[in-house]
Each structure stands twice: as C-alpha cells, then as structure tokens.
Amino acid sequence: MYDTLITNISQLILPEKGPLKGEAMKKLNVKENAAVALEDGKVAWIGSATERVEANEIIDAKGNVVSPGLVDPHTHLIFGGSREEELALKQQGVPYLEILKQGGGILSTVRATRKATEEELLEKGKFFLERMASYGVTTLEAKSGYGLDKETELKQLKVAKRLNEDSMLDIVSTYLGPHAIPPEYKRDPESFLTQMIALLEEVHRNDLAHFTDIFCETGVFTIEQSRRFMQASKALGFQTKIHADEIDPLGGTELAVEMGSVSADHLVAASEQGIQDLASSETVAVLLPGTTFYLGKDTYAPARKMIDSGAAVALATDFNPGSCVTENLQMIMSLAALKLKMTPEEIWNAVTANASFAIGREDLAGQVEVGAAADLVLWEAPNYKYIPYHFGTNHVKTVWKRGEKIWERGECHVFSVPQSESQS
Ligand code: IZC
Ligand code: ZN
C-alpha cells in the first residue's frame, strides 16, 4: 500500500541525468499513459495507468502531464526595495549599464538591502518563494550580491540559509560579492575586489554558499579581475559561476570553461570560440531570455548554435528587481521557444536535468526515478509541448516536494459563489 498514486497521466516526463549536451538535449524521455506511486517522500514505483496499485490516496491526473519539479538555476532572490521607477528610464532608452553608472540599478537595490533587517528580507523572500513554487519550481539557486559589504552579504546569505531550512523548497546559495563596485570604491575597484575575496573565507567557514559568482561586464569587473576571484574561490573549494558576455563580448564564456566553472550565465554576446569551448566541456550555458526580453533588446543568446555545436543549455528566470522581474519559469520556457528557437524537448531538459546539473543537484532534482525524492508537478496540460506553447499563464495544478503537496490551484468563485459569502 503506497501513500499516494497519481494515475491516468497522459505523459510522465522522465529526463535523463544531466548534463545533456547537444544531441542528447533533443531527446526527451516520456512515458505515455503512466502512473507513479509515492512512499515516504520518495518515488516508489513507476508504471502503466492500466496496472492495479493500492494507495491511501489516489489522484486522477485526467489525461494530463506530470513532470519533475522544475529547477531555477539563477535567481537574485534576496533583496530590499524594488525598482519600478527605473521602468520610465528604460522606456526613454537609458541603457541598463548607464543607469548603474549613475548610481541606480544594482546600486539602488544595494542601498535598500543594506537598510533592510534580516527579518524583512526573510518575509520578502518567503513571498517570492511561494510564487516560484506556484509555477512549479521545487529547487532553485539564490545569489547574494546586494550588500557589497561584509555585513550585508552575510545577512543575505543567512536569509537564504534560513529559507532553505524553514521551507519545503531546496535553495542552493551562491556568493556574488563582486556584483557591482560600490561608490565608496569607485576609484579603487582592485581593493574592493580584494575585500570581497577576503570574505570568501568567512562564507566558507560558516557554510553559507556552495558556489561563487562574479559580474564580468564593461564598467563592472574585467576578465583579469574575474579570473583572480575565481582562482581564489576554487582554492577554498567553491565551485564557480560567472555572469558572462551579457552585454559586451569580453570573453567570460571562455574564462568559465578555462576555470572549469559549473556554469556560465547570460552569454548573449558569447563568441564563436566561447561556444566551441562550451561544447568541449561540461560547463552549462545558463540562458536567461527573460532578461533580454525585459531589457527590451532584440538579440537573444545563440541557443541554437550552442546546442547544435554540442553544448549543454539550461534555462533560468534570473529573477531580480531590475533586469528580469518575474518568478515565472513557465514564461521563460515560452520565451525559449519563441526567441531562442529551442524545441519543447530541449526546453524541458533545460529546466530539469541541465538546470539541476548547473547547481550541483543532478542526483537530487530534475528527475523522476524510483528511490529519488518525489518532487513532482501535475500540469493542466494534455502534453508537454502545450506548456511552452500557451504562454503567460500558470498551467500548474499541483506541486509535490518530497511527497508533500506544497501548492495546489486554489478556490475559484467565477461560476459558484459559496453560500455563506453570497448571503452576507
Ligand atoms: O539587480 O540588476 N544583471 N545583475 C547583473 C543583475 C542583472 C541584477 C540587477
Ligand atoms: Zn543574474
């Protein structure tokens, strides 16, 4: 007798383990007319919907899709304030890096995050996490980077750690101390970087992050500075990530591969050499089409060229208060179809197997396997292609994390207002 049986599944998505590179991304493992049983928070049995299986709770998927919980491998989850005032500047054509240069952008969020208490950041983080879960995300990465000083960077990382402990979701932390250069160090970025490197030790000692990250971009950190930071990170045992070649082609993609980074993120302006380097490595290209969309740009990351050359591609929201303000990974899946020209099979592999590999969770997330944690999503969609196709809405019916229902589509009174409310 199992705890739960989900049956009548039209398609059960069973991604292969990542990293899925090139051709391997083009095949999605799908079991038609399936059923899955859960026991003690784990997947206990996978079979056909026609088999008779006993369970305490039986859920009829009614011919809909079940997938692994989605994995969002790049978010800036923890921050103070918000930046809706910058939308008008964007409309007037002021570039993202120009807003930053004038002391806005990331620096505006830094001011708000320094002011916020740990409790305030925690409450805000909870709110966003519930939204992410509602869209089917059960594992995610969260970066610091809005402190740019010791106290606030540690505060952000502690909040992420508490959210990981207190919630059902799995949150993997990344230390992004070198995210921008604070005004007090404008004339001496090298000594700012030295401070952020010095902080690595404390982050490591308190087990506050698994990964490190740096914003390698014109006016932010150079290739040489990024290499220095990554070498220091590796020396302490961190795995590295990098915000690379987002706006200007500095060669951050090549650097990521040279350093053996687990991922290189953005890559809109990645060079031909960078793409070849990715293809010959296990560094995952984490693409963030929501950011290109939100910045109002026309040129998207060369996903087709990357996959066709043999690289591993993952997709993420880049959820942050400035350049991509959305918790909705399903929207990113649609943008990947429309703007990156990725196929539905590639898209599903990119938000499951490759996303989990990009955050070192390939054994724990992005899969449906007997013995693995029961992180599952029941969709209101007849097949997996339907989800990226029907954009901008939430297709999730139910989300399970380690076998527990953590989100379910709520009440709706459009066709029936409850009696007590209509009478009062
Ligand atoms: O707050 O603008 N690109 N970092 C690098 C960001 C975007 C987040 C932000
Ligand atoms: Zn980012």
Tab-separated table of C-alpha atoms and ligand atoms in Angstrom:
chain	number	residue	atom	x	y	z
A	1	MET	CA	0.000	0.000	0.000
A	2	TYR	CA	1.628	3.232	-1.177
A	3	ASP	CA	0.921	6.680	0.303
A	4	THR	CA	-0.164	8.244	-2.992
A	5	LEU	CA	-0.844	7.034	-6.506
A	6	ILE	CA	-1.042	9.508	-9.383
A	7	THR	CA	-2.615	7.752	-12.320
A	8	ASN	CA	-4.129	8.498	-15.722
A	9	ILE	CA	-1.048	10.527	-16.643
A	10	SER	CA	-1.000	11.224	-20.392
A	11	GLN	CA	2.765	11.832	-20.385
A	12	LEU	CA	5.160	11.334	-17.491
A	13	ILE	CA	8.347	13.296	-18.178
A	14	LEU	CA	11.428	11.319	-17.111
A	15	PRO	CA	14.534	13.339	-18.061
A	16	GLU	CA	17.862	11.547	-18.353
A	17	LYS	CA	20.539	12.661	-15.918
A	18	GLY	CA	22.449	15.814	-16.869
A	19	PRO	CA	24.494	17.307	-18.296
A	20	LEU	CA	22.660	16.666	-21.538
A	21	LYS	CA	24.814	18.082	-24.305
A	22	GLY	CA	23.865	18.882	-27.885
A	23	GLU	CA	22.098	15.897	-29.471
A	24	ALA	CA	21.240	14.470	-26.049
A	25	MET	CA	19.159	17.591	-25.341
A	26	LYS	CA	16.980	16.898	-28.362
A	27	LYS	CA	15.523	13.705	-26.910
A	28	LEU	CA	13.067	13.894	-24.036
A	29	ASN	CA	12.283	10.692	-22.240
A	30	VAL	CA	8.473	10.460	-21.895
A	31	LYS	CA	6.308	7.583	-20.677
A	32	GLU	CA	2.804	7.618	-22.143
A	33	ASN	CA	-0.319	6.548	-20.238
A	34	ALA	CA	1.627	6.307	-16.987
A	35	ALA	CA	1.202	6.181	-13.234
A	36	VAL	CA	3.551	6.951	-10.370
A	37	ALA	CA	3.348	5.924	-6.708
A	38	LEU	CA	4.868	7.813	-3.769
A	39	GLU	CA	6.002	6.455	-0.422
A	40	ASP	CA	7.831	8.195	2.436
A	41	GLY	CA	8.505	11.259	0.313
A	42	LYS	CA	10.100	9.251	-2.471
A	43	VAL	CA	9.077	7.906	-5.829
A	44	ALA	CA	8.345	4.233	-5.048
A	45	TRP	CA	7.004	2.880	-8.326
A	46	ILE	CA	6.614	3.974	-11.958
A	47	GLY	CA	4.315	2.027	-14.228
A	48	SER	CA	1.364	1.990	-16.559
A	49	ALA	CA	-2.006	3.597	-15.804
A	50	THR	CA	-3.675	0.251	-16.536
A	51	GLU	CA	-1.943	-1.563	-13.646
A	52	ARG	CA	-3.816	-2.080	-10.359
A	53	VAL	CA	-1.920	-0.467	-7.495
A	54	GLU	CA	-3.103	0.116	-3.910
A	55	ALA	CA	-2.588	3.504	-2.269
A	56	ASN	CA	-4.118	5.551	0.536
A	57	GLU	CA	-4.711	8.480	-1.767
A	58	ILE	CA	-5.446	8.116	-5.465
A	59	ILE	CA	-5.071	11.145	-7.697
A	60	ASP	CA	-6.621	11.084	-11.151
A	61	ALA	CA	-4.432	13.161	-13.477
A	62	LYS	CA	-7.291	13.040	-16.019
A	63	GLY	CA	-5.047	12.702	-19.025
A	64	ASN	CA	-2.664	15.468	-18.046
A	65	VAL	CA	1.134	15.729	-17.849
A	66	VAL	CA	3.300	15.023	-14.789
A	67	SER	CA	6.900	16.259	-14.688
A	68	PRO	CA	9.726	16.571	-12.189
A	69	GLY	CA	9.595	19.734	-10.093
A	70	LEU	CA	11.223	22.498	-12.144
A	71	VAL	CA	14.683	23.780	-11.212
A	72	ASP	CA	15.507	27.504	-11.459
A	73	PRO	CA	19.332	27.697	-11.521
A	74	HIS	CA	19.818	31.503	-11.484
A	75	THR	CA	17.913	33.899	-9.211
A	76	HIS	CA	18.680	37.012	-7.174
A	77	LEU	CA	16.015	36.028	-4.627
A	78	ILE	CA	17.034	38.122	-1.627
A	79	PHE	CA	16.883	41.916	-1.946
A	80	GLY	CA	15.439	45.039	-0.356
A	81	GLY	CA	13.196	47.551	-2.108
A	82	SER	CA	12.099	47.474	-5.740
A	83	ARG	CA	12.932	49.460	-8.901
A	84	GLU	CA	9.660	50.278	-10.667
A	85	GLU	CA	10.834	53.912	-11.003
A	86	GLU	CA	13.516	52.718	-13.470
A	87	LEU	CA	10.922	51.481	-15.926
A	88	ALA	CA	10.370	55.049	-17.175
A	89	LEU	CA	14.132	55.467	-17.731
A	90	LYS	CA	14.150	52.243	-19.714
A	91	GLN	CA	11.273	53.499	-21.840
A	92	GLN	CA	13.305	56.626	-22.590
A	93	GLY	CA	16.083	54.370	-23.838
A	94	VAL	CA	18.563	54.794	-20.981
A	95	PRO	CA	20.730	51.615	-21.112
A	96	TYR	CA	20.981	49.237	-18.141
A	97	LEU	CA	24.711	49.921	-17.647
A	98	GLU	CA	24.118	53.697	-17.822
A	99	ILE	CA	21.524	53.506	-15.007
A	100	LEU	CA	24.105	51.575	-12.970
A	101	LYS	CA	26.818	54.144	-13.781
A	102	GLN	CA	24.554	56.908	-12.453
A	103	GLY	CA	24.265	55.096	-9.115
A	104	GLY	CA	20.915	53.405	-9.823
A	105	GLY	CA	20.212	49.825	-10.864
A	106	ILE	CA	22.042	47.291	-8.712
A	107	LEU	CA	23.335	50.152	-6.502
A	108	SER	CA	19.791	51.277	-5.743
A	109	THR	CA	18.963	47.735	-4.582
A	110	VAL	CA	22.208	47.692	-2.565
A	111	ARG	CA	21.074	50.767	-0.606
A	112	ALA	CA	17.681	49.182	0.142
A	113	THR	CA	19.207	45.808	1.059
A	114	ARG	CA	21.738	47.383	3.439
A	115	LYS	CA	18.829	49.143	5.224
A	116	ALA	CA	16.578	46.075	5.456
A	117	THR	CA	16.621	43.867	8.562
A	118	GLU	CA	17.192	40.129	8.316
A	119	GLU	CA	13.517	39.583	9.207
A	120	GLU	CA	12.334	41.950	6.480
A	121	LEU	CA	14.428	40.166	3.880
A	122	LEU	CA	13.160	36.834	5.148
A	123	GLU	CA	9.498	37.848	4.777
A	124	LYS	CA	10.116	39.168	1.292
A	125	GLY	CA	11.965	36.016	0.311
A	126	LYS	CA	9.084	33.857	1.568
A	127	PHE	CA	6.628	35.768	-0.578
A	128	PHE	CA	8.695	35.273	-3.757
A	129	LEU	CA	9.384	31.613	-2.957
A	130	GLU	CA	5.678	30.848	-2.673
A	131	ARG	CA	5.182	32.427	-6.077
A	132	MET	CA	8.025	30.343	-7.572
A	133	ALA	CA	6.556	27.159	-6.123
A	134	SER	CA	3.160	28.080	-7.579
A	135	TYR	CA	4.783	27.982	-11.031
A	136	GLY	CA	6.176	24.508	-10.418
A	137	VAL	CA	9.682	25.246	-9.081
A	138	THR	CA	10.849	22.937	-6.268
A	139	THR	CA	14.629	23.620	-6.306
A	140	LEU	CA	16.400	26.891	-7.009
A	141	GLU	CA	19.623	28.808	-6.709
A	142	ALA	CA	19.775	32.153	-4.860
A	143	LYS	CA	22.591	34.700	-5.066
A	144	SER	CA	23.815	37.379	-2.679
A	145	GLY	CA	25.321	40.494	-4.247
A	146	TYR	CA	23.197	43.358	-2.959
A	147	GLY	CA	25.409	44.040	0.030
A	148	LEU	CA	28.828	44.738	-1.458
A	149	ASP	CA	29.985	44.871	2.150
A	150	LYS	CA	30.716	42.137	4.655
A	151	GLU	CA	27.734	42.661	6.911
A	152	THR	CA	25.074	42.791	4.211
A	153	GLU	CA	26.476	39.981	2.054
A	154	LEU	CA	26.465	37.708	5.123
A	155	LYS	CA	22.954	38.906	6.018
A	156	GLN	CA	21.681	37.931	2.565
A	157	LEU	CA	23.359	34.516	2.702
A	158	LYS	CA	21.963	33.852	6.193
A	159	VAL	CA	18.468	34.675	4.951
A	160	ALA	CA	18.856	32.211	2.070
A	161	LYS	CA	20.077	29.552	4.504
A	162	ARG	CA	17.098	30.140	6.832
A	163	LEU	CA	14.675	29.984	3.893
A	164	ASN	CA	16.226	26.692	2.830
A	165	GLU	CA	15.866	25.301	6.361
A	166	ASP	CA	12.385	26.664	7.057
A	167	SER	CA	10.747	25.906	3.714
A	168	MET	CA	9.986	22.731	1.812
A	169	LEU	CA	11.979	24.044	-1.153
A	170	ASP	CA	15.690	23.368	-1.731
A	171	ILE	CA	17.671	26.581	-2.083
A	172	VAL	CA	21.296	26.401	-3.197
A	173	SER	CA	23.283	29.516	-2.265
A	174	THR	CA	25.778	31.461	-4.341
A	175	TYR	CA	28.065	34.191	-3.009
A	176	LEU	CA	28.061	37.067	-5.525
A	177	GLY	CA	30.088	39.649	-3.575
A	178	PRO	CA	31.600	41.120	-6.784
A	179	HIS	CA	28.228	42.080	-8.328
A	180	ALA	CA	28.982	45.818	-8.733
A	181	ILE	CA	31.505	48.341	-7.488
A	182	PRO	CA	30.090	50.388	-4.613
A	183	PRO	CA	30.508	54.188	-4.843
A	184	GLU	CA	32.928	54.226	-1.897
A	185	TYR	CA	35.371	52.118	-4.015
A	186	LYS	CA	34.729	53.688	-7.395
A	187	ARG	CA	38.349	54.857	-7.670
A	188	ASP	CA	39.817	51.630	-6.361
A	189	PRO	CA	37.975	48.569	-7.693
A	190	GLU	CA	41.003	46.350	-7.048
A	191	SER	CA	40.866	46.878	-3.326
A	192	PHE	CA	37.104	46.329	-3.355
A	193	LEU	CA	37.699	43.000	-5.078
A	194	THR	CA	40.370	42.161	-2.509
A	195	GLN	CA	37.773	42.737	0.235
A	196	MET	CA	35.227	40.515	-1.479
A	197	ILE	CA	37.918	37.830	-1.855
A	198	ALA	CA	38.774	38.162	1.834
A	199	LEU	CA	35.123	37.469	2.636
A	200	LEU	CA	35.293	34.077	0.879
A	201	GLU	CA	36.964	32.621	3.960
A	202	GLU	CA	34.084	33.536	6.269
A	203	VAL	CA	31.438	32.414	3.782
A	204	HIS	CA	33.244	29.095	3.550
A	205	ARG	CA	33.752	28.674	7.305
A	206	ASN	CA	30.047	29.241	8.004
A	207	ASP	CA	28.943	27.064	5.111
A	208	LEU	CA	26.902	29.928	3.666
A	209	ALA	CA	27.371	29.205	-0.042
A	210	HIS	CA	28.168	26.345	-2.361
A	211	PHE	CA	29.027	28.493	-5.394
A	212	THR	CA	30.627	31.848	-6.108
A	213	ASP	CA	29.710	34.220	-8.930
A	214	ILE	CA	31.014	37.495	-10.399
A	215	PHE	CA	29.504	40.053	-12.789
A	216	CYS	CA	32.092	40.202	-15.602
A	217	GLU	CA	30.983	43.157	-17.734
A	218	THR	CA	32.115	46.532	-19.090
A	219	GLY	CA	32.221	49.009	-16.197
A	220	VAL	CA	31.892	46.227	-13.627
A	221	PHE	CA	34.616	43.519	-13.415
A	222	THR	CA	37.204	42.715	-16.079
A	223	ILE	CA	38.312	39.298	-17.272
A	224	GLU	CA	41.513	39.572	-15.231
A	225	GLN	CA	39.619	40.507	-12.081
A	226	SER	CA	37.139	37.702	-12.683
A	227	ARG	CA	39.973	35.188	-13.087
A	228	ARG	CA	41.530	36.369	-9.816
A	229	PHE	CA	38.225	35.981	-7.958
A	230	MET	CA	37.521	32.566	-9.463
A	231	GLN	CA	41.003	31.268	-8.622
A	232	ALA	CA	40.577	32.402	-5.010
A	233	SER	CA	37.145	30.740	-4.890
A	234	LYS	CA	38.473	27.454	-6.207
A	235	ALA	CA	41.388	27.485	-3.786
A	236	LEU	CA	38.833	27.351	-0.953
A	237	GLY	CA	36.823	24.579	-2.597
A	238	PHE	CA	33.963	26.612	-4.044
A	239	GLN	CA	32.605	25.774	-7.471
A	240	THR	CA	32.396	28.834	-9.707
A	241	LYS	CA	29.770	30.568	-11.821
A	242	ILE	CA	30.038	33.761	-13.842
A	243	HIS	CA	27.718	36.423	-15.304
A	244	ALA	CA	29.424	36.432	-18.692
A	245	ASP	CA	29.146	38.151	-22.066
A	246	GLU	CA	25.685	39.552	-21.332
A	247	ILE	CA	26.083	42.954	-22.919
A	248	ASP	CA	29.642	43.196	-24.255
A	249	PRO	CA	31.690	40.235	-25.574
A	250	LEU	CA	34.545	40.311	-23.058
A	251	GLY	CA	35.353	36.582	-23.230
A	252	GLY	CA	33.713	35.481	-19.988
A	253	THR	CA	32.435	32.323	-21.679
A	254	GLU	CA	35.988	31.196	-22.500
A	255	LEU	CA	37.088	32.094	-18.974
A	256	ALA	CA	34.294	29.966	-17.460
A	257	VAL	CA	35.494	26.919	-19.389
A	258	GLU	CA	39.155	27.669	-18.603
A	259	MET	CA	38.253	27.737	-14.891
A	260	GLY	CA	36.094	24.598	-15.071
A	261	SER	CA	33.049	26.553	-13.928
A	262	VAL	CA	29.864	24.619	-13.357
A	263	SER	CA	28.008	27.253	-15.398
A	264	ALA	CA	28.409	30.410	-17.461
A	265	ASP	CA	25.296	32.557	-17.384
A	266	HIS	CA	23.686	35.009	-19.900
A	267	LEU	CA	26.101	34.542	-22.892
A	268	VAL	CA	24.081	36.748	-25.272
A	269	ALA	CA	27.329	38.017	-26.785
A	270	ALA	CA	29.331	34.782	-26.489
A	271	SER	CA	31.980	34.420	-29.207
A	272	GLU	CA	32.332	31.561	-31.657
A	273	GLN	CA	35.345	30.362	-29.665
A	274	GLY	CA	33.325	30.573	-26.441
A	275	ILE	CA	30.623	28.360	-27.919
A	276	GLN	CA	33.213	25.815	-29.111
A	277	ASP	CA	34.790	25.834	-25.646
A	278	LEU	CA	31.401	25.152	-24.028
A	279	ALA	CA	30.789	22.269	-26.413
A	280	SER	CA	34.046	20.621	-25.399
A	281	SER	CA	33.386	20.987	-21.672
A	282	GLU	CA	30.766	20.228	-19.009
A	283	THR	CA	30.194	23.922	-18.243
A	284	VAL	CA	26.468	24.550	-18.609
A	285	ALA	CA	25.275	27.612	-20.536
A	286	VAL	CA	22.540	29.033	-18.295
A	287	LEU	CA	20.445	31.195	-20.613
A	288	LEU	CA	18.154	33.934	-19.339
A	289	PRO	CA	15.856	35.050	-22.178
A	290	GLY	CA	13.538	36.838	-19.724
A	291	THR	CA	16.329	39.358	-19.141
A	292	THR	CA	16.839	40.074	-22.842
A	293	PHE	CA	13.073	40.492	-23.152
A	294	TYR	CA	12.802	42.755	-20.100
A	295	LEU	CA	15.744	44.916	-21.189
A	296	GLY	CA	13.922	45.405	-24.494
A	297	LYS	CA	16.734	44.019	-26.639
A	298	ASP	CA	16.375	42.314	-29.992
A	299	THR	CA	19.355	39.982	-29.865
A	300	TYR	CA	18.966	36.840	-27.777
A	301	ALA	CA	21.600	34.302	-26.694
A	302	PRO	CA	22.640	31.974	-29.562
A	303	ALA	CA	20.951	28.916	-28.044
A	304	ARG	CA	20.556	27.105	-31.376
A	305	LYS	CA	24.223	27.450	-32.219
A	306	MET	CA	25.176	26.300	-28.720
A	307	ILE	CA	23.011	23.183	-28.769
A	308	ASP	CA	23.830	22.332	-32.372
A	309	SER	CA	27.546	22.678	-31.545
A	310	GLY	CA	27.180	20.224	-28.661
A	311	ALA	CA	26.888	22.422	-25.547
A	312	ALA	CA	24.620	21.848	-22.541
A	313	VAL	CA	21.989	24.565	-22.127
A	314	ALA	CA	19.847	25.300	-19.066
A	315	LEU	CA	17.177	27.979	-18.614
A	316	ALA	CA	16.528	30.206	-15.601
A	317	THR	CA	14.423	33.217	-14.646
A	318	ASP	CA	17.280	35.495	-13.411
A	319	PHE	CA	14.543	36.745	-11.048
A	320	ASN	CA	15.788	40.130	-9.767
A	321	PRO	CA	14.334	43.602	-9.124
A	322	GLY	CA	15.969	45.270	-12.136
A	323	SER	CA	16.607	43.329	-15.308
A	324	CYS	CA	14.065	40.493	-15.044
A	325	VAL	CA	11.221	40.940	-12.591
A	326	THR	CA	9.396	37.616	-12.751
A	327	GLU	CA	9.148	34.429	-10.694
A	328	ASN	CA	7.502	32.627	-13.613
A	329	LEU	CA	9.789	29.953	-15.116
A	330	GLN	CA	6.961	28.852	-17.443
A	331	MET	CA	7.111	32.274	-19.089
A	332	ILE	CA	10.842	31.694	-19.642
A	333	MET	CA	10.019	28.352	-21.299
A	334	SER	CA	7.779	30.200	-23.769
A	335	LEU	CA	10.461	32.812	-24.453
A	336	ALA	CA	12.931	29.991	-25.061
A	337	ALA	CA	10.566	28.584	-27.687
A	338	LEU	CA	9.798	31.905	-29.352
A	339	LYS	CA	13.111	33.777	-29.054
A	340	LEU	CA	15.791	31.104	-28.604
A	341	LYS	CA	14.102	28.723	-31.090
A	342	MET	CA	14.541	25.839	-28.691
A	343	THR	CA	12.337	22.788	-29.211
A	344	PRO	CA	9.912	21.615	-26.499
A	345	GLU	CA	12.201	18.645	-25.778
A	346	GLU	CA	15.246	20.905	-25.344
A	347	ILE	CA	13.258	23.294	-23.154
A	348	TRP	CA	12.114	20.553	-20.760
A	349	ASN	CA	15.648	19.154	-20.476
A	350	ALA	CA	16.876	22.713	-19.844
A	351	VAL	CA	14.575	23.340	-16.839
A	352	THR	CA	15.102	19.893	-15.298
A	353	ALA	CA	18.247	17.794	-15.934
A	354	ASN	CA	20.567	20.583	-17.094
A	355	ALA	CA	19.253	23.106	-14.565
A	356	SER	CA	19.921	20.706	-11.699
A	357	PHE	CA	23.407	19.911	-13.046
A	358	ALA	CA	24.130	23.667	-13.208
A	359	ILE	CA	23.605	23.874	-9.440
A	360	GLY	CA	25.228	20.577	-8.492
A	361	ARG	CA	21.922	18.831	-7.782
A	362	GLU	CA	21.837	16.330	-10.641
A	363	ASP	CA	21.401	13.445	-8.205
A	364	LEU	CA	18.629	15.151	-6.261
A	365	ALA	CA	16.444	17.186	-8.599
A	366	GLY	CA	15.174	17.471	-12.133
A	367	GLN	CA	14.311	13.794	-12.413
A	368	VAL	CA	11.601	11.228	-11.651
A	369	GLU	CA	13.247	7.986	-10.577
A	370	VAL	CA	12.396	5.183	-8.187
A	371	GLY	CA	14.159	5.986	-4.926
A	372	ALA	CA	14.537	9.683	-5.710
A	373	ALA	CA	12.708	12.449	-3.820
A	374	ALA	CA	9.119	12.828	-5.027
A	375	ASP	CA	9.384	16.373	-6.394
A	376	LEU	CA	6.573	16.381	-8.926
A	377	VAL	CA	4.262	18.717	-10.801
A	378	LEU	CA	0.824	17.822	-12.144
A	379	TRP	CA	0.021	20.157	-15.014
A	380	GLU	CA	-3.298	21.194	-16.549
A	381	ALA	CA	-1.964	20.336	-19.983
A	382	PRO	CA	-2.585	17.315	-22.210
A	383	ASN	CA	1.031	17.054	-23.429
A	384	TYR	CA	4.431	18.570	-22.677
A	385	LYS	CA	4.508	20.690	-25.835
A	386	TYR	CA	1.397	22.522	-24.670
A	387	ILE	CA	3.139	24.291	-21.761
A	388	PRO	CA	5.670	26.487	-23.639
A	389	TYR	CA	3.079	26.976	-26.381
A	390	HIS	CA	0.343	28.542	-24.202
A	391	PHE	CA	2.263	31.483	-22.764
A	392	GLY	CA	1.992	33.915	-19.870
A	393	THR	CA	-0.324	31.869	-17.675
A	394	ASN	CA	0.117	29.298	-14.924
A	395	HIS	CA	-0.543	25.708	-16.023
A	396	VAL	CA	0.194	24.098	-12.653
A	397	LYS	CA	-2.485	22.086	-10.882
A	398	THR	CA	-0.485	20.509	-8.001
A	399	VAL	CA	3.127	20.628	-6.778
A	400	TRP	CA	4.693	17.955	-4.521
A	401	LYS	CA	8.009	18.359	-2.712
A	402	ARG	CA	9.419	15.211	-1.105
A	403	GLY	CA	5.961	13.695	-1.417
A	404	GLU	CA	4.140	16.584	0.321
A	405	LYS	CA	1.621	18.696	-1.542
A	406	ILE	CA	3.098	22.195	-1.276
A	407	TRP	CA	0.856	24.023	-3.729
A	408	GLU	CA	-2.472	23.424	-5.382
A	409	ARG	CA	-4.598	25.595	-7.643
A	410	GLY	CA	-6.865	27.493	-5.276
A	411	GLU	CA	-10.530	28.262	-4.974
A	412	CYS	CA	-12.339	29.916	-7.833
A	413	HIS	CA	-15.771	31.512	-7.485
A	414	VAL	CA	-16.380	32.580	-11.062
A	415	PHE	CA	-19.184	30.037	-11.529
A	416	SER	CA	-20.221	29.391	-7.937
A	417	VAL	CA	-20.001	31.845	-5.082
A	418	PRO	CA	-20.064	29.980	-1.736
A	419	GLN	CA	-23.446	30.379	0.025
A	420	SER	CA	-22.147	31.972	3.220
A	421	GLU	CA	-20.410	34.721	1.277
A	422	SER	CA	-23.263	35.491	-1.130
A	423	GLN	CA	-25.691	35.839	1.797
A	424	SER	CA	-23.559	38.102	3.950
B	1	IZC	O1	19.742	43.825	-9.900
B	1	IZC	O2	20.116	44.346	-11.970
B	1	IZC	N1	22.494	41.731	-14.304
B	1	IZC	N2	22.820	41.656	-12.162
B	1	IZC	C1	23.519	41.515	-13.369
B	1	IZC	C2	21.575	41.921	-12.320
B	1	IZC	C3	21.346	41.967	-13.689
B	1	IZC	C4	20.594	42.112	-11.248
B	1	IZC	C5	20.142	43.526	-11.055
B	2	ZN	ZN	21.881	37.393	-12.647
